Short mmCIF file of C-alpha atoms in Angstrom, two decimals:
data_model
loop_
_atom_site.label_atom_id
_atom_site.label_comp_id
_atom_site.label_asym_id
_atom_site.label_seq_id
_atom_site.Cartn_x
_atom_site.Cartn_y
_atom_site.Cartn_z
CA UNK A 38 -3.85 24.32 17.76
CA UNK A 39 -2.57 23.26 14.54
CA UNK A 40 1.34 22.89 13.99
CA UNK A 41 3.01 23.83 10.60
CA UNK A 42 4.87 21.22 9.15
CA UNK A 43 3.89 18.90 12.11
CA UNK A 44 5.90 15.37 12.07
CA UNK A 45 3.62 13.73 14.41
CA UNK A 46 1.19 11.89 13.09
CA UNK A 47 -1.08 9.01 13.52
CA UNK A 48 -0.22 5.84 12.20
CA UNK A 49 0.29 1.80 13.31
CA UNK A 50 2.37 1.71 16.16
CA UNK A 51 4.75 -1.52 15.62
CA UNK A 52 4.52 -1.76 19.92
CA UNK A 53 1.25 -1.65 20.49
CA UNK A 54 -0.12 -3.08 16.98
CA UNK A 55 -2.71 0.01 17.78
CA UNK A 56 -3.18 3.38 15.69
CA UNK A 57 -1.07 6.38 17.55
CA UNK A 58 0.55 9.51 17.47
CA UNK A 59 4.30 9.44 16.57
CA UNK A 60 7.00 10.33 14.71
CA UNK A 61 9.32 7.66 12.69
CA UNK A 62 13.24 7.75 13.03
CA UNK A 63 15.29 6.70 10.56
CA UNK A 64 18.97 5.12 11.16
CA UNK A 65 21.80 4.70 8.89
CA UNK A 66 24.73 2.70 10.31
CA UNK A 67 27.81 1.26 9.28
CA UNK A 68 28.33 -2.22 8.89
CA UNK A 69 30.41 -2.12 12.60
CA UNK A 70 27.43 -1.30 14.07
CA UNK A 71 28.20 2.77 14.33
CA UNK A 72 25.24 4.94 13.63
CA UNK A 73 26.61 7.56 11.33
CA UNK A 74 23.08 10.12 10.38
CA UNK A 75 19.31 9.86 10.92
CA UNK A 76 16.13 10.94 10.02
CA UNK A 77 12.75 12.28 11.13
CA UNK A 78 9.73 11.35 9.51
CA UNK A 79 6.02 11.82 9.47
CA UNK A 80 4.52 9.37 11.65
CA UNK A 81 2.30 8.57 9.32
CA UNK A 82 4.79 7.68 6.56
CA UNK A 83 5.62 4.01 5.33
CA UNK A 84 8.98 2.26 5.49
CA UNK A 85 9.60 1.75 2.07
CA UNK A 86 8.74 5.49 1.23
CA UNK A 87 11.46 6.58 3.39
CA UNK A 88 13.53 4.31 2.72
CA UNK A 89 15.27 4.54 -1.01
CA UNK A 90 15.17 8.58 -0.83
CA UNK A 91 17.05 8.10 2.69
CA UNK A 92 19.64 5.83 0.37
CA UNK A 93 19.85 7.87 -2.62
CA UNK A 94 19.99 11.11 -0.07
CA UNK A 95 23.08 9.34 2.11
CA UNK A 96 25.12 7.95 -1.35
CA UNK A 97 24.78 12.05 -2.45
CA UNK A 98 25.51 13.26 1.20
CA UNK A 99 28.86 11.22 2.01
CA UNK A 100 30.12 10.38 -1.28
CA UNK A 101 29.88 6.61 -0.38
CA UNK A 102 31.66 4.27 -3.06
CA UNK A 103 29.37 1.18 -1.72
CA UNK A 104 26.00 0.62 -0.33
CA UNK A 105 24.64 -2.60 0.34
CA UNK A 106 21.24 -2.44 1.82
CA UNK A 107 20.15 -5.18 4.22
CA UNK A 108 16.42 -5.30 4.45
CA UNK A 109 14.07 -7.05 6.79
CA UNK A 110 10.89 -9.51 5.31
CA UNK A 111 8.54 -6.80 4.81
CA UNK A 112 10.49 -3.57 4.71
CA UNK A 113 11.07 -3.60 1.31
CA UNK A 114 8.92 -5.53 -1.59
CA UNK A 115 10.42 -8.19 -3.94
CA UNK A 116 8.42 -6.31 -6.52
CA UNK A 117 10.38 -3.12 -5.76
CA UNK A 118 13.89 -4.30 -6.39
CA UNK A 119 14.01 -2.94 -10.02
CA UNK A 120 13.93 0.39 -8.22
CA UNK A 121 16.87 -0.57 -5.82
CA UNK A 122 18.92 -1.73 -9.03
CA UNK A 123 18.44 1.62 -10.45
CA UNK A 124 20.16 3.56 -7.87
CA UNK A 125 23.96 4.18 -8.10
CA UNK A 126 26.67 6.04 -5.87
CA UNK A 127 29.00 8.62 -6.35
CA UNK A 128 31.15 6.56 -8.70
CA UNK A 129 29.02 4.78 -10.49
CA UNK A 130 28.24 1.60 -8.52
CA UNK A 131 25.44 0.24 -8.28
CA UNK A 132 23.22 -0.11 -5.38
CA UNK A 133 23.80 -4.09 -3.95
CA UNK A 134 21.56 -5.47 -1.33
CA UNK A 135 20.21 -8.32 0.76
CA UNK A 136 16.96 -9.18 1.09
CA UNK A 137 14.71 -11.31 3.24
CA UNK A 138 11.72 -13.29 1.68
CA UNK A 139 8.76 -12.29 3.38
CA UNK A 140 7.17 -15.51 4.64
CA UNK A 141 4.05 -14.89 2.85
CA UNK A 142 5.79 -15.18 -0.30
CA UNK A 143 7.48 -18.71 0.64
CA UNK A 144 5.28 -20.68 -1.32
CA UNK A 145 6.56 -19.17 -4.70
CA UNK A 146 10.09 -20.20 -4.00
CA UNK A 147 8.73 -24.10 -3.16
CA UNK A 148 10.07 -25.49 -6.69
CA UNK A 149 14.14 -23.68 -6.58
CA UNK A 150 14.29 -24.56 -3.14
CA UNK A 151 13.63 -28.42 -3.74
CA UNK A 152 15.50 -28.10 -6.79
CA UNK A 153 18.79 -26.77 -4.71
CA UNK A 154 20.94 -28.39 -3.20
CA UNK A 155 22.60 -27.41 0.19
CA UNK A 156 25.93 -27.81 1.01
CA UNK A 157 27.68 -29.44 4.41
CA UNK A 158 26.90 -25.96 6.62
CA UNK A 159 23.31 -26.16 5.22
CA UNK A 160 23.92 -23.66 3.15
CA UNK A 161 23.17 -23.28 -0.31
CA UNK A 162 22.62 -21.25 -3.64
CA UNK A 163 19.67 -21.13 -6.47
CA UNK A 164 18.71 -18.32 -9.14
CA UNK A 165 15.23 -16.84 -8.74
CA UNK A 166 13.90 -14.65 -11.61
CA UNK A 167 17.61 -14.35 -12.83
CA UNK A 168 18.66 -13.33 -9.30
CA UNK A 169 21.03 -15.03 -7.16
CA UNK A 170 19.13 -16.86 -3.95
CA UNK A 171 20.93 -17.67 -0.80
CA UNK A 172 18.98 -20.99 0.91
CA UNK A 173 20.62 -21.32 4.79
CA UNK A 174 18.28 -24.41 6.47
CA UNK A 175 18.37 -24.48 10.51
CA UNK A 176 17.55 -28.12 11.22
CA UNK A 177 16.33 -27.68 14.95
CA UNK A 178 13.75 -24.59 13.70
CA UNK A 179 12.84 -26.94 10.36
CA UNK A 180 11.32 -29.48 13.30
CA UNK A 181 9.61 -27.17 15.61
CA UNK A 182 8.06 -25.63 12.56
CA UNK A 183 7.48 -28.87 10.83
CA UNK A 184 5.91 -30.14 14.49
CA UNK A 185 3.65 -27.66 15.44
CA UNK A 186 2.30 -27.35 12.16
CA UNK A 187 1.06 -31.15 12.16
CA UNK A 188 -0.72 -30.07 15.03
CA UNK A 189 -1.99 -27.21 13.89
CA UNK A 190 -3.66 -29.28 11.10
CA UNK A 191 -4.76 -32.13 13.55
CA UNK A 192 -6.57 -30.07 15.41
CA UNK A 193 -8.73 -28.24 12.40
CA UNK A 194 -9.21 -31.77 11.21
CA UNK A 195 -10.39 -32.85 14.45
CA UNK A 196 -12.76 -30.04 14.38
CA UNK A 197 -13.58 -30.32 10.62
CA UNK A 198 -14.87 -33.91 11.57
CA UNK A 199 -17.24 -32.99 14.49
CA UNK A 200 -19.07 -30.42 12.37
CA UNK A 201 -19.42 -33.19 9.80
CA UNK A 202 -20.64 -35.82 12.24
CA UNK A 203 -22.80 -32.90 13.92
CA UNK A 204 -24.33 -32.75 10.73
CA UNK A 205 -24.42 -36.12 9.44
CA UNK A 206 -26.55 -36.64 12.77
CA UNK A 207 -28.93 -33.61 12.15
CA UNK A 208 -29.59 -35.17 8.57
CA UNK A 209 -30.29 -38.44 10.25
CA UNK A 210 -32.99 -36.79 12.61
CA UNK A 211 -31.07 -36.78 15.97
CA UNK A 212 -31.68 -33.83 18.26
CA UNK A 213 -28.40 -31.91 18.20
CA UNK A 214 -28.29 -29.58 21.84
CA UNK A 215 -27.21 -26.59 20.64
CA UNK A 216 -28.06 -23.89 17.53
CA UNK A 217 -28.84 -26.07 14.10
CA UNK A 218 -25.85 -26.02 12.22
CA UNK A 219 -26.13 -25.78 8.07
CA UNK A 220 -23.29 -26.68 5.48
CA UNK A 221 -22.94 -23.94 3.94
CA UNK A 222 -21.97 -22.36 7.88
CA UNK A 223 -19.62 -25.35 8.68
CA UNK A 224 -18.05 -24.12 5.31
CA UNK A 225 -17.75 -20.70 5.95
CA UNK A 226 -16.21 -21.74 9.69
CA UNK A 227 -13.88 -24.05 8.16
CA UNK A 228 -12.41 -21.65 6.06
CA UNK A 229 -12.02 -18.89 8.45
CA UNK A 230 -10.02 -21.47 10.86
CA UNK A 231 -8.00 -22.75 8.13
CA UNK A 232 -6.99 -18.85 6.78
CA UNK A 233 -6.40 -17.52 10.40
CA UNK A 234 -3.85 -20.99 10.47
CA UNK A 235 -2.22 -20.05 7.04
CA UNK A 236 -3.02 -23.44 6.30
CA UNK A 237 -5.31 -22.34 3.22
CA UNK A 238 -2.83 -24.12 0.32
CA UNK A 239 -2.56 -27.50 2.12
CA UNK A 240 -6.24 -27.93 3.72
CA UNK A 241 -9.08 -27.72 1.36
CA UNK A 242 -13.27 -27.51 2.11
CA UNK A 243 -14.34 -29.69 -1.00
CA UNK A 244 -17.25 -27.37 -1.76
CA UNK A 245 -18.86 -28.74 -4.27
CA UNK A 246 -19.65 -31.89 -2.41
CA UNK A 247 -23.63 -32.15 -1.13
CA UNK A 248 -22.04 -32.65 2.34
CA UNK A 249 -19.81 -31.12 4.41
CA UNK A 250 -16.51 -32.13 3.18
CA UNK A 251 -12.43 -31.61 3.45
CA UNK A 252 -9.02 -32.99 2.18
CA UNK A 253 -5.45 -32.56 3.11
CA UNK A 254 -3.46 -31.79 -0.13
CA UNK A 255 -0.21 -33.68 0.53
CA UNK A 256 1.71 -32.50 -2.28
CA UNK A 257 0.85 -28.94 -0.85
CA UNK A 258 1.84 -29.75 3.02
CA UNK A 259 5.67 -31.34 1.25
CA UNK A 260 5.98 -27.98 -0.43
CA UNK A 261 5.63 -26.16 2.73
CA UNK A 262 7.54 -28.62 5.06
CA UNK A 263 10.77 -28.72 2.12
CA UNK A 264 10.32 -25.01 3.38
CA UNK A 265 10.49 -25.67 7.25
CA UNK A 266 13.66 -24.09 8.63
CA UNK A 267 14.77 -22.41 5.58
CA UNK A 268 16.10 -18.36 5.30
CA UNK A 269 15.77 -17.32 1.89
CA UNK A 270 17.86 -14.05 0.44
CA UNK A 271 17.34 -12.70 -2.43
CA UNK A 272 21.13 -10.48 -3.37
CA UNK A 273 22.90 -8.89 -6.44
CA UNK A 274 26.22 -9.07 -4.15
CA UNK A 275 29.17 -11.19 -5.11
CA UNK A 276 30.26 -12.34 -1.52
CA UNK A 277 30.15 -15.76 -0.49
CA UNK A 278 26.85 -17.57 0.54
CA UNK A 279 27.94 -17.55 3.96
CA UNK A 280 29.04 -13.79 4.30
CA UNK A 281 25.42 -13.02 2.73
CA UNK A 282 24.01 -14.92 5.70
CA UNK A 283 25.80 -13.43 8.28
CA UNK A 284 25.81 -9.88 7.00
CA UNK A 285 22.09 -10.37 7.45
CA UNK A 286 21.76 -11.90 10.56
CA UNK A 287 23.75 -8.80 11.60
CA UNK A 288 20.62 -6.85 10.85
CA UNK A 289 20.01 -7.78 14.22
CA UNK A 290 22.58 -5.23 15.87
CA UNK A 291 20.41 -2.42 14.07
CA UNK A 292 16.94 -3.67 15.88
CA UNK A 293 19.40 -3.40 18.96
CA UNK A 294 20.36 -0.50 18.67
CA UNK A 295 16.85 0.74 18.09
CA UNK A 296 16.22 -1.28 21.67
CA UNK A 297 18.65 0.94 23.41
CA UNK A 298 16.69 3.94 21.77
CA UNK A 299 13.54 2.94 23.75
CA UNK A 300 15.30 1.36 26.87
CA UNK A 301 18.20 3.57 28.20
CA UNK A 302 17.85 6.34 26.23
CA UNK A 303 14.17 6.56 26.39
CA UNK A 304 13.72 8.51 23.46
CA UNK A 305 9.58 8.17 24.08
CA UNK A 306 7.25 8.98 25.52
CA UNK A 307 8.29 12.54 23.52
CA UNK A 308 6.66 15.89 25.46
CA UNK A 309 7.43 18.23 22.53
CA UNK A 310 4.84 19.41 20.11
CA UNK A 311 6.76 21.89 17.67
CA UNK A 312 8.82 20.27 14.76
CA UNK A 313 12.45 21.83 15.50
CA UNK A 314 11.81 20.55 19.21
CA UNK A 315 11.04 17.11 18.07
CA UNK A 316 13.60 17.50 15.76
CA UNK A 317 16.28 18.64 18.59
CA UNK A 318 14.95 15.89 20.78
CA UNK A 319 15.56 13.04 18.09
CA UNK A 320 19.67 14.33 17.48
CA UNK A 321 19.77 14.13 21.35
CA UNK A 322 18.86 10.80 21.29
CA UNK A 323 20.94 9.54 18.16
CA UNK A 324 24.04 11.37 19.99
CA UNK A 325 23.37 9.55 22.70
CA UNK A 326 23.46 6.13 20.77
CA UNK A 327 26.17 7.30 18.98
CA UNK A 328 28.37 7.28 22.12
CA UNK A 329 26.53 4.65 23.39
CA UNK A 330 28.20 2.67 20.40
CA UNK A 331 31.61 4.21 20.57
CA UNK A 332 31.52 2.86 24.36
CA UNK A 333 30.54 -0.22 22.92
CA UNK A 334 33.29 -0.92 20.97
CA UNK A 335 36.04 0.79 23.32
CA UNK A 336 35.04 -1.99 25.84
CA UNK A 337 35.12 -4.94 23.55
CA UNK A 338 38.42 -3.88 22.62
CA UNK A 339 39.75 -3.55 26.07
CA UNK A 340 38.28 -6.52 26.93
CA UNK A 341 36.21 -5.48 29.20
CA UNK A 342 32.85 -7.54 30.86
CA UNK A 343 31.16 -3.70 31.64
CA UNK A 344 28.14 -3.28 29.04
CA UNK A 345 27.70 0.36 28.30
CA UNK A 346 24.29 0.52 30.40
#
């Protein structure tokens, strides 16, 4: 039967990639890694829709005097940072945060990234937009990227020129085993290859040729390799480049914590069907990780080699 006010609801499970029935928790936690309130949502509700009500709900709840919000590439939108900026706490401050460049957005930063320089950590500092951008470059990921994307493109081009001698040879009058292949197919199975590669920008099906045709845009595959290796962060904070960086690499310990949620605690699958049970279920949970964390920390400072687990 039907539920009133049922959370769970069907929407893209981030494990399986697959459509399911769920609910969505929502964590707040300090910046020492202690979960301090949560949230249940629909399961069929977005990230970014919970996520500034959850803020402006937690600055009104706690009276906090600073927030700064630390957000993953693709939890919040570059586009909606006006609406971040707009927010302010209990005394007046407003809302700072850190902010990860979705990848898909790289290519628009190409330009103040070349034009920036980095300092002796690799580290350095550009405006975007009138915003402050934090560059950090990882030499050892800048060549695995750099590497495997050559290949990538070797391998398409190496493919791109088979279709075109495949053709060349049908044209000629040869008998090609296998179905007839036309141009304007090659085309089409170029292009597919070369989106699914997100190699679109740097190779390029020249079709307006009468033949089957392709070229590497080199100016386009420098862009993307001055990108190789690079974290970009978009912030309003005043804290050193550095400090940026590492408050968001410790964006990690949330994502662990969220781990222990599914591992040792085993917060799913969830048996429940009614809301308040769900509900009651979730705080169980959260408590859980709450002393989980507390045990954490007690350890650390003894000294201790004991995990929690």
């Amino acid at each position: 039967g039907t539920v009133t006010e049922d959370v769970r609801a069907f929407g893209l499970n981030k494990e399986t990639g697959g459509i399911a029935r769920q609910f969505v928790l929502g964590v707040i936690q300090t910046a020492d890694g202690l979960p301090i309130a949560h949230e249940v949502h629909a399961g069929n509700i977005g990230e970014v829709s919970t996520l500034l009500p959850a803020i402006e709900k937690a600055i009104g709840r706690y009276a906090i005097d600073r927030v700064v919000l630390v957000a993953d590439r693709g939890l919040l939108s570059l586009d909606n940072l006006a609406a971040v900026e707009a927010i302010t706490t209990a005394t007046g401050h407003g809302v700072e945060y850190i902010l990860a460049v979705p990848a898909r957005r790289y290519g628009d930063f190409a330009e103040v990234v070349a034009a920036a320089a980095l300092g002796p950590a690799d580290v350095g500092e550009a405006t975007w937009q009138t915003r402050r951008l934090v560059i950090a470059h990882d030499p050892v990921r800048a060549e695995e990227q750099h590497a495997r994307r050559r290949k990538t493109i070797e391998e398409i081009e190496a493919d791109g020129e088979r279709m075109a001698k495949r053709l060349d040879a049908v044209e000629e009058g040869k008998r090609v085993r296998g179905r007839k292949s036309s141009d304007r197919r090659a085309y089409l199975s170029f292009c597919e290859q070369v989106k699914k590669a997100g190699l679109s920008r740097i190779l390029k099906a020249d079709l307006n040729a009468d033949r089957f045709s392709f070229h590497r845009d080199e100016a386009a595959l420098n862009d993307a390799e001055r990108l190789d290796g690079k974290l970009l962060l978009v912030t309003n904070t005043k804290l050193k480049a550095q400090d940026v960086i590492d408050r968001y690499k410790a964006l990690a310990d949330i994502e662990r914590g969220f781990r222990v949620l599914k591992s040792d605690i085993e917060i799913a699958p969830v048996h429940h069907r009614l809301p308040e049970r769900i509900r009651a279920h979730a705080l169980i949970c959260f408590l859980a990780l709450v002393i989980h964390r507390v045990m954490r920390s007690k350890l650390k400072a003894a000294g201790s080699e004991h995990s929690p687990t």
